[in-house]
Short mmCIF file of C-alpha atoms in Angstrom, two decimals:
data_model
loop_
_atom_site.label_atom_id
_atom_site.label_comp_id
_atom_site.label_asym_id
_atom_site.label_seq_id
_atom_site.Cartn_x
_atom_site.Cartn_y
_atom_site.Cartn_z
CA UNK L 25 100.91 44.13 163.59
CA UNK L 26 103.75 43.03 161.32
CA UNK L 27 106.77 44.77 159.85
CA UNK L 28 105.21 44.59 156.39
CA UNK L 29 104.03 47.82 154.77
CA UNK L 30 101.06 46.66 152.73
CA UNK L 31 99.91 49.23 150.16
CA UNK L 32 97.88 46.85 147.99
CA UNK L 33 94.49 47.87 149.40
CA UNK L 34 92.71 49.10 152.52
CA UNK L 35 91.04 45.67 152.67
CA UNK L 36 94.20 44.14 154.20
CA UNK L 37 93.77 45.68 157.66
CA UNK L 38 93.75 43.45 160.74
CA UNK L 39 91.35 43.91 163.67
CA UNK L 40 92.85 45.94 166.50
CA UNK L 41 93.00 44.67 170.06
CA UNK L 42 89.92 46.73 170.94
CA UNK L 43 87.99 45.37 167.96
CA UNK L 44 88.96 41.79 168.79
CA UNK L 45 87.77 42.31 172.37
CA UNK L 46 84.43 43.64 171.11
CA UNK L 47 84.07 40.60 168.84
CA UNK L 48 84.99 38.19 171.64
CA UNK L 49 82.43 39.70 174.00
CA UNK L 50 79.64 40.12 171.42
CA UNK L 51 76.16 39.01 172.41
CA UNK L 52 74.85 36.80 169.61
CA UNK L 53 71.70 35.16 168.29
CA UNK L 54 70.43 33.76 164.99
CA UNK L 55 70.34 36.65 162.56
CA UNK L 56 68.31 34.75 159.95
CA UNK L 57 65.54 34.76 162.59
CA UNK L 58 66.31 38.42 163.25
CA UNK L 59 67.28 37.85 166.87
CA UNK L 60 71.00 38.62 166.93
CA UNK L 61 71.05 41.65 169.25
CA UNK L 62 74.46 42.92 168.11
CA UNK L 63 73.48 42.79 164.43
CA UNK L 64 70.28 44.62 165.26
CA UNK L 65 72.18 47.30 167.18
CA UNK L 66 74.59 47.77 164.27
CA UNK L 67 71.76 48.09 161.76
CA UNK L 68 69.84 50.56 163.93
CA UNK L 69 72.96 52.62 164.60
CA UNK L 70 73.91 52.72 160.91
CA UNK L 71 70.39 53.67 159.78
CA UNK L 72 70.40 56.58 162.23
CA UNK L 73 73.93 57.63 161.22
CA UNK L 74 73.05 57.71 157.49
CA UNK L 75 69.52 59.05 157.91
CA UNK L 76 67.66 56.04 156.46
CA UNK L 77 64.72 54.06 157.79
CA UNK L 78 66.55 50.74 157.92
CA UNK L 79 69.83 48.93 157.32
CA UNK L 80 70.85 45.35 156.54
CA UNK L 81 74.19 43.65 157.16
CA UNK L 82 75.77 41.70 154.29
CA UNK L 83 78.93 39.56 154.23
CA UNK L 84 80.41 41.61 151.37
CA UNK L 85 80.05 44.76 149.32
CA UNK L 86 79.61 42.75 146.12
CA UNK L 87 76.56 41.03 147.61
CA UNK L 88 75.18 44.26 149.07
CA UNK L 89 75.40 46.05 145.72
CA UNK L 90 73.80 43.16 143.87
CA UNK L 91 70.97 42.87 146.39
CA UNK L 92 70.34 46.60 146.05
CA UNK L 93 70.18 46.35 142.26
CA UNK L 94 67.86 43.33 142.50
CA UNK L 95 65.63 45.25 144.92
CA UNK L 96 65.25 48.23 142.60
CA UNK L 97 65.05 46.30 139.30
CA UNK L 98 63.08 43.34 138.02
CA UNK L 99 64.35 40.76 135.53
CA UNK L 100 64.89 42.50 132.20
CA UNK L 101 65.10 45.99 133.70
CA UNK L 102 68.10 48.25 133.15
CA UNK L 103 70.54 50.11 135.37
CA UNK L 104 72.67 53.03 134.16
CA UNK L 105 76.17 53.02 135.66
CA UNK L 106 79.70 54.11 134.91
CA UNK L 107 82.18 52.19 132.80
CA UNK L 108 84.57 52.15 135.80
CA UNK L 109 81.90 51.22 138.35
CA UNK L 110 82.79 48.37 140.64
CA UNK L 111 79.36 46.78 140.08
CA UNK L 112 80.06 46.71 136.35
CA UNK L 113 83.78 45.86 136.14
CA UNK L 114 84.76 43.98 139.27
CA UNK L 115 81.76 42.01 140.50
CA UNK L 116 81.90 39.16 137.97
CA UNK L 117 78.88 40.34 135.98
CA UNK L 118 76.57 39.37 138.83
CA UNK L 119 73.93 41.97 137.95
CA UNK L 120 73.42 40.24 134.59
CA UNK L 121 74.21 36.64 135.57
CA UNK L 122 72.20 36.50 138.80
CA UNK L 123 69.95 39.55 138.62
CA UNK L 124 69.01 39.41 134.92
CA UNK L 125 69.53 43.18 134.93
CA UNK L 126 70.87 44.91 131.83
CA UNK L 127 73.76 47.34 132.38
CA UNK L 128 73.68 50.54 130.32
CA UNK L 129 77.19 51.92 130.59
CA UNK L 130 78.12 55.62 130.47
CA UNK L 131 81.83 56.59 130.45
CA UNK L 132 83.27 57.98 133.66
CA UNK L 133 84.89 61.38 133.21
CA UNK L 134 88.42 61.96 134.56
CA UNK L 135 87.02 63.19 137.89
CA UNK L 136 84.92 60.02 138.27
CA UNK L 137 81.57 61.64 137.55
CA UNK L 138 79.14 60.69 134.79
CA UNK L 139 78.00 63.38 132.37
CA UNK L 140 74.38 63.77 133.46
CA UNK L 141 73.35 64.83 129.95
CA UNK L 142 74.70 61.48 128.71
CA UNK L 143 72.88 59.72 131.54
CA UNK L 144 69.61 61.39 130.53
CA UNK L 145 70.18 60.50 126.88
CA UNK L 146 70.74 56.85 127.86
CA UNK L 147 67.32 56.50 129.52
CA UNK L 148 65.13 54.33 127.29
CA UNK L 149 61.71 55.45 126.07
CA UNK L 150 58.62 53.52 127.15
CA UNK L 151 58.74 51.10 124.22
CA UNK L 152 58.55 47.28 124.30
CA UNK L 153 61.65 47.11 122.11
CA UNK L 154 63.81 48.36 124.97
CA UNK L 155 64.72 47.29 128.46
CA UNK L 156 62.99 49.46 131.06
CA UNK L 157 65.44 51.89 132.64
CA UNK L 158 64.75 51.73 136.38
CA UNK L 159 67.91 52.74 138.22
CA UNK L 160 70.90 55.08 138.20
CA UNK L 161 73.89 53.76 140.18
CA UNK L 162 76.83 55.96 141.18
CA UNK L 163 80.00 55.22 143.16
CA UNK L 164 81.68 57.43 145.77
CA UNK L 165 84.63 57.33 146.07
CA UNK L 166 85.63 55.84 142.72
CA UNK L 167 89.30 54.85 142.67
CA UNK L 168 89.64 57.33 145.51
CA UNK L 169 88.07 60.21 143.57
CA UNK L 170 85.38 62.08 145.48
CA UNK L 171 82.07 62.97 143.86
CA UNK L 172 81.09 66.41 145.23
CA UNK L 173 77.82 66.88 147.06
CA UNK L 174 76.56 69.37 144.44
CA UNK L 175 77.05 66.77 141.71
CA UNK L 176 75.26 64.12 143.77
CA UNK L 177 72.34 66.49 144.36
CA UNK L 178 72.08 67.13 140.62
CA UNK L 179 72.08 63.37 139.96
CA UNK L 180 69.34 62.87 142.54
CA UNK L 181 67.29 65.66 140.90
CA UNK L 182 67.68 63.99 137.49
CA UNK L 183 66.61 60.61 138.85
CA UNK L 184 63.51 62.16 140.41
CA UNK L 185 62.63 64.01 137.19
CA UNK L 186 62.97 60.80 135.19
CA UNK L 187 61.27 58.62 137.84
CA UNK L 188 64.35 56.47 138.39
CA UNK L 189 65.58 55.04 141.66
CA UNK L 190 69.15 56.03 142.55
CA UNK L 191 71.70 53.84 144.36
CA UNK L 192 75.11 54.80 145.70
CA UNK L 193 77.96 52.31 145.97
CA UNK L 194 79.57 53.97 148.95
CA UNK L 195 82.21 51.36 149.69
CA UNK L 196 84.48 54.22 150.83
CA UNK L 197 81.77 56.80 151.52
CA UNK L 198 83.38 57.73 154.86
CA UNK L 199 86.56 58.69 152.99
CA UNK L 200 84.47 60.91 150.71
CA UNK L 201 82.75 62.49 153.71
CA UNK L 202 86.06 63.07 155.52
CA UNK L 203 87.55 64.70 152.42
CA UNK L 204 84.62 67.16 152.25
CA UNK L 205 84.31 67.74 156.01
CA UNK L 206 80.70 66.61 156.08
CA UNK L 207 78.68 63.77 157.55
CA UNK L 208 77.61 60.74 155.55
CA UNK L 209 74.02 61.76 156.26
CA UNK L 210 74.60 65.05 154.42
CA UNK L 211 76.59 63.44 151.62
CA UNK L 212 74.03 60.67 150.90
CA UNK L 213 70.88 62.79 151.19
CA UNK L 214 68.30 61.97 148.51
CA UNK L 215 69.60 58.55 147.53
CA UNK L 216 67.17 55.63 147.63
CA UNK L 217 69.89 53.25 148.85
CA UNK L 218 73.53 53.32 149.88
CA UNK L 219 75.99 50.47 150.31
CA UNK L 220 78.76 51.18 152.86
CA UNK L 221 81.71 48.85 153.44
CA UNK L 222 83.05 48.17 156.94
CA UNK L 223 86.11 46.18 155.88
CA UNK L 224 88.06 48.82 153.95
CA UNK L 225 89.21 52.05 155.61
CA UNK L 226 87.13 51.36 158.72
CA UNK L 227 89.19 48.26 159.48
CA UNK L 228 86.59 45.57 160.20
CA UNK L 229 87.41 42.03 158.98
CA UNK L 230 84.16 41.66 157.00
CA UNK L 231 80.77 43.17 156.39
CA UNK L 232 78.91 45.78 154.36
CA UNK L 233 75.75 47.67 155.27
CA UNK L 234 72.90 48.45 152.89
CA UNK L 235 70.88 51.51 153.91
CA UNK L 236 67.43 52.24 152.48
CA UNK L 237 63.73 52.43 153.21
CA UNK L 238 62.04 49.62 155.11
CA UNK L 239 60.33 48.37 151.95
CA UNK L 240 63.57 48.20 149.94
CA UNK L 241 65.40 46.53 152.84
CA UNK L 242 62.74 43.82 152.98
CA UNK L 243 63.30 43.14 149.28
CA UNK L 244 67.04 43.15 149.90
CA UNK L 245 66.62 40.65 152.73
CA UNK L 246 64.98 38.24 150.29
CA UNK L 247 67.72 38.90 147.72
CA UNK L 248 70.36 38.26 150.40
CA UNK L 249 68.76 34.87 151.10
CA UNK L 250 68.73 34.01 147.40
CA UNK L 251 72.40 34.96 147.18
CA UNK L 252 73.36 32.84 150.17
CA UNK L 253 74.12 35.76 152.46
CA UNK L 254 71.97 34.84 155.44
CA UNK L 255 74.24 34.41 158.48
CA UNK L 256 73.52 32.89 161.87
CA UNK L 257 75.48 34.16 164.90
CA UNK L 258 76.68 37.17 162.95
CA UNK L 259 77.06 39.31 166.06
CA UNK L 260 80.79 38.63 166.10
CA UNK L 261 81.01 40.37 162.72
CA UNK L 262 78.55 43.10 163.68
CA UNK L 263 80.52 43.89 166.83
CA UNK L 264 83.55 44.66 164.67
CA UNK L 265 81.38 46.92 162.51
CA UNK L 266 80.03 48.78 165.53
CA UNK L 267 83.54 49.25 166.86
CA UNK L 268 84.66 50.53 163.45
CA UNK L 269 81.85 53.08 163.21
CA UNK L 270 82.48 54.31 166.74
CA UNK L 271 86.29 54.42 166.64
CA UNK L 272 87.70 54.42 163.10
CA UNK L 273 85.81 57.12 161.21
CA UNK L 274 87.48 60.32 162.44
CA UNK L 275 90.97 58.86 161.94
CA UNK L 276 90.45 58.44 158.16
CA UNK L 277 91.99 61.89 157.74
CA UNK L 278 95.28 60.34 158.87
CA UNK L 279 95.13 57.96 155.90
CA UNK L 280 94.53 60.90 153.56
CA UNK L 281 97.47 62.77 155.09
CA UNK L 282 99.73 59.71 154.71
CA UNK L 283 98.66 59.32 151.08
CA UNK L 284 99.42 63.00 150.46
CA UNK L 285 102.91 62.57 151.93
CA UNK L 286 103.45 59.46 149.83
CA UNK L 287 102.39 61.28 146.66
CA UNK L 288 104.63 64.24 147.48
CA UNK L 289 107.63 61.98 148.07
CA UNK L 290 107.07 60.13 144.79
CA UNK L 291 106.80 63.41 142.88
CA UNK L 292 110.10 64.49 144.41
CA UNK L 293 111.60 61.41 142.70
CA UNK L 294 110.39 62.82 139.37
CA UNK L 295 107.42 60.43 139.16
CA UNK L 296 103.84 61.24 138.20
CA UNK L 297 101.62 60.50 141.21
CA UNK L 298 97.93 61.39 141.38
CA UNK L 299 96.43 61.76 144.87
CA UNK L 300 92.84 60.64 145.50
CA UNK L 301 91.88 60.60 149.22
CA UNK L 302 93.69 57.49 150.57
CA UNK L 303 94.91 56.34 147.14
CA UNK L 304 97.91 57.31 145.05
CA UNK L 305 97.96 56.34 141.37
CA UNK L 306 101.58 56.07 140.26
CA UNK L 307 102.12 56.24 136.51
CA UNK L 308 105.05 54.01 135.57
CA UNK L 309 105.96 52.01 132.45
CA UNK L 310 104.37 48.54 132.43
CA UNK L 311 107.80 47.09 131.60
CA UNK L 312 109.18 47.82 135.07
CA UNK L 313 106.13 46.92 137.18
CA UNK L 314 107.10 43.33 137.99
CA UNK L 315 110.70 44.22 138.83
CA UNK L 316 109.61 47.13 141.04
CA UNK L 317 107.07 45.02 142.92
CA UNK L 318 109.62 42.25 143.44
CA UNK L 319 112.27 44.60 144.83
CA UNK L 320 109.75 46.25 147.15
CA UNK L 321 108.58 42.86 148.38
CA UNK L 322 112.16 41.98 149.36
CA UNK L 323 112.02 45.08 151.57
CA UNK L 324 108.68 43.93 153.06
CA UNK L 325 106.69 46.50 151.09
CA UNK L 326 103.71 45.02 149.23
CA UNK L 327 102.20 46.60 146.10
CA UNK L 328 100.02 45.32 143.29
CA UNK L 329 102.15 44.84 140.13
CA UNK L 330 99.97 46.98 137.89
CA UNK L 331 100.43 50.07 135.74
CA UNK L 332 99.31 52.56 136.81
CA UNK L 333 100.18 51.31 140.30
CA UNK L 334 97.52 51.97 142.95
CA UNK L 335 98.99 52.57 146.41
CA UNK L 336 96.45 52.60 149.25
CA UNK L 337 96.96 53.89 152.78
CA UNK L 338 95.01 52.59 155.79
CA UNK L 339 95.11 52.22 159.56
CA UNK L 340 97.91 49.62 159.43
CA UNK L 341 100.26 52.01 157.59
CA UNK L 342 101.72 54.71 159.83
CA UNK L 343 104.13 57.56 159.12
CA UNK L 344 107.12 55.26 159.54
CA UNK L 345 105.59 52.92 156.96
CA UNK L 346 105.32 55.78 154.48
CA UNK L 347 108.99 56.58 155.07
CA UNK L 348 109.93 52.94 154.42
CA UNK L 349 107.84 52.83 151.25
CA UNK L 350 109.44 56.01 149.91
CA UNK L 351 112.90 54.64 150.72
CA UNK L 352 112.02 51.50 148.76
CA UNK L 353 110.89 53.46 145.71
CA UNK L 354 113.94 55.73 145.99
CA UNK L 355 116.27 52.73 146.06
CA UNK L 356 114.66 51.13 143.03
CA UNK L 357 114.66 54.22 140.84
CA UNK L 358 118.21 55.13 141.87
CA UNK L 359 119.33 51.65 140.80
CA UNK L 360 117.46 51.73 137.50
CA UNK L 361 118.78 55.24 136.78
CA UNK L 362 122.30 53.93 137.40
CA UNK L 363 121.74 51.05 134.98
CA UNK L 364 120.49 53.49 132.34
CA UNK L 365 123.55 55.69 132.80
CA UNK L 366 125.88 52.70 132.40
CA UNK L 367 124.07 51.63 129.25
#
C-alpha cells in the first residue's frame, strides 16, 4: 500500500498479501493443453457461480468481449450495441478490424439503457442488401450505472422473440449485483454469454472470465487462440481470480459507500456530482481540469484530467483516503474562489 489516493480507476488496485500468497502457492500446468488445475478450478467455480455450463479465462476484458462477439457472429454479421458501450468506443474497433462484425449503434439513454423499441427497429430484415443482425450486446454497469433486472429480462425476451443471441459485458457485474442485493446468477439469467472482469473492483492483477454454454465456449477458445490469448502456466493468474471471487465480492458495498460519501462531500462544496455505484461523475469546466489534476497530484491524489471527471473508488481507497480527496478538492476550490474574488 502507498500513501497515494488513486481515483483514476478501479483497475489500479494491487494484490493483497493474501492474494499474493495464493498466487505464489498456485498449482500450475499448461492451460493451452487444458491441464492447469488452478485455471480449471477457477472456470468451474465461476460457471457454477453464474449459472452457466462453462467458463473460459482470458487475459483481458477487451479480448473476452471480442471473442464472445466472434463466437456469436460470423464475418459480415451485425451486432446491436450502445453508443457508449465499451466494445464500441474503447476497444480500438476490434469487432470490425479483427472480427469483421458490423456494429449497429443505438444511443444509450441517460440511465445507460437502450430503448428496446429502437433496438427492435434496428434489426435488419432478411435481405441480401443488409448485414445479418445476429447479436444484441448490453453492458452492466455502464459508467457505473446499473441496468435493472427487469430491463435485462425485457431485453432477453426481445432477443428471443427476434432470434438474436444476447451478450452482456459485465466488466463490473458484481457491482451491479451488490447495488441490487442480488446474485450474479439472478442478474445474468437468460443471457447467452457474460464477460466478467477480475481486475477491476475484485482486485486481481489481470484476467476476465467469459461464461456461456459449452458450445459457445469452444468457439471462444478458438477465437482466444486467434487473438493470441492462449496462456501457459496461467494458474498464477487464476489463483488471484479465485481469491478475488472468494474474498472481494461482499466488500464491494464498501466501495459504493465510499463513493456516496465522496459525492456528498463534493456536493457540499457546491459542485455537481453524480453517483453511480463506485463511480462519481464530477461536472466541472474543462478549463480548470488540468490545474485541478495537477494540484491534487501534488497532494498525492490521482485523478484523470477529464471533464466530466470520473472518480472511482476501490479496495485501495479507504475512508481516510476519501477524507484526503475531499480536503484536496476543498483546498483547490477555496483557492480558485479566492482568485475570483480578487479579480
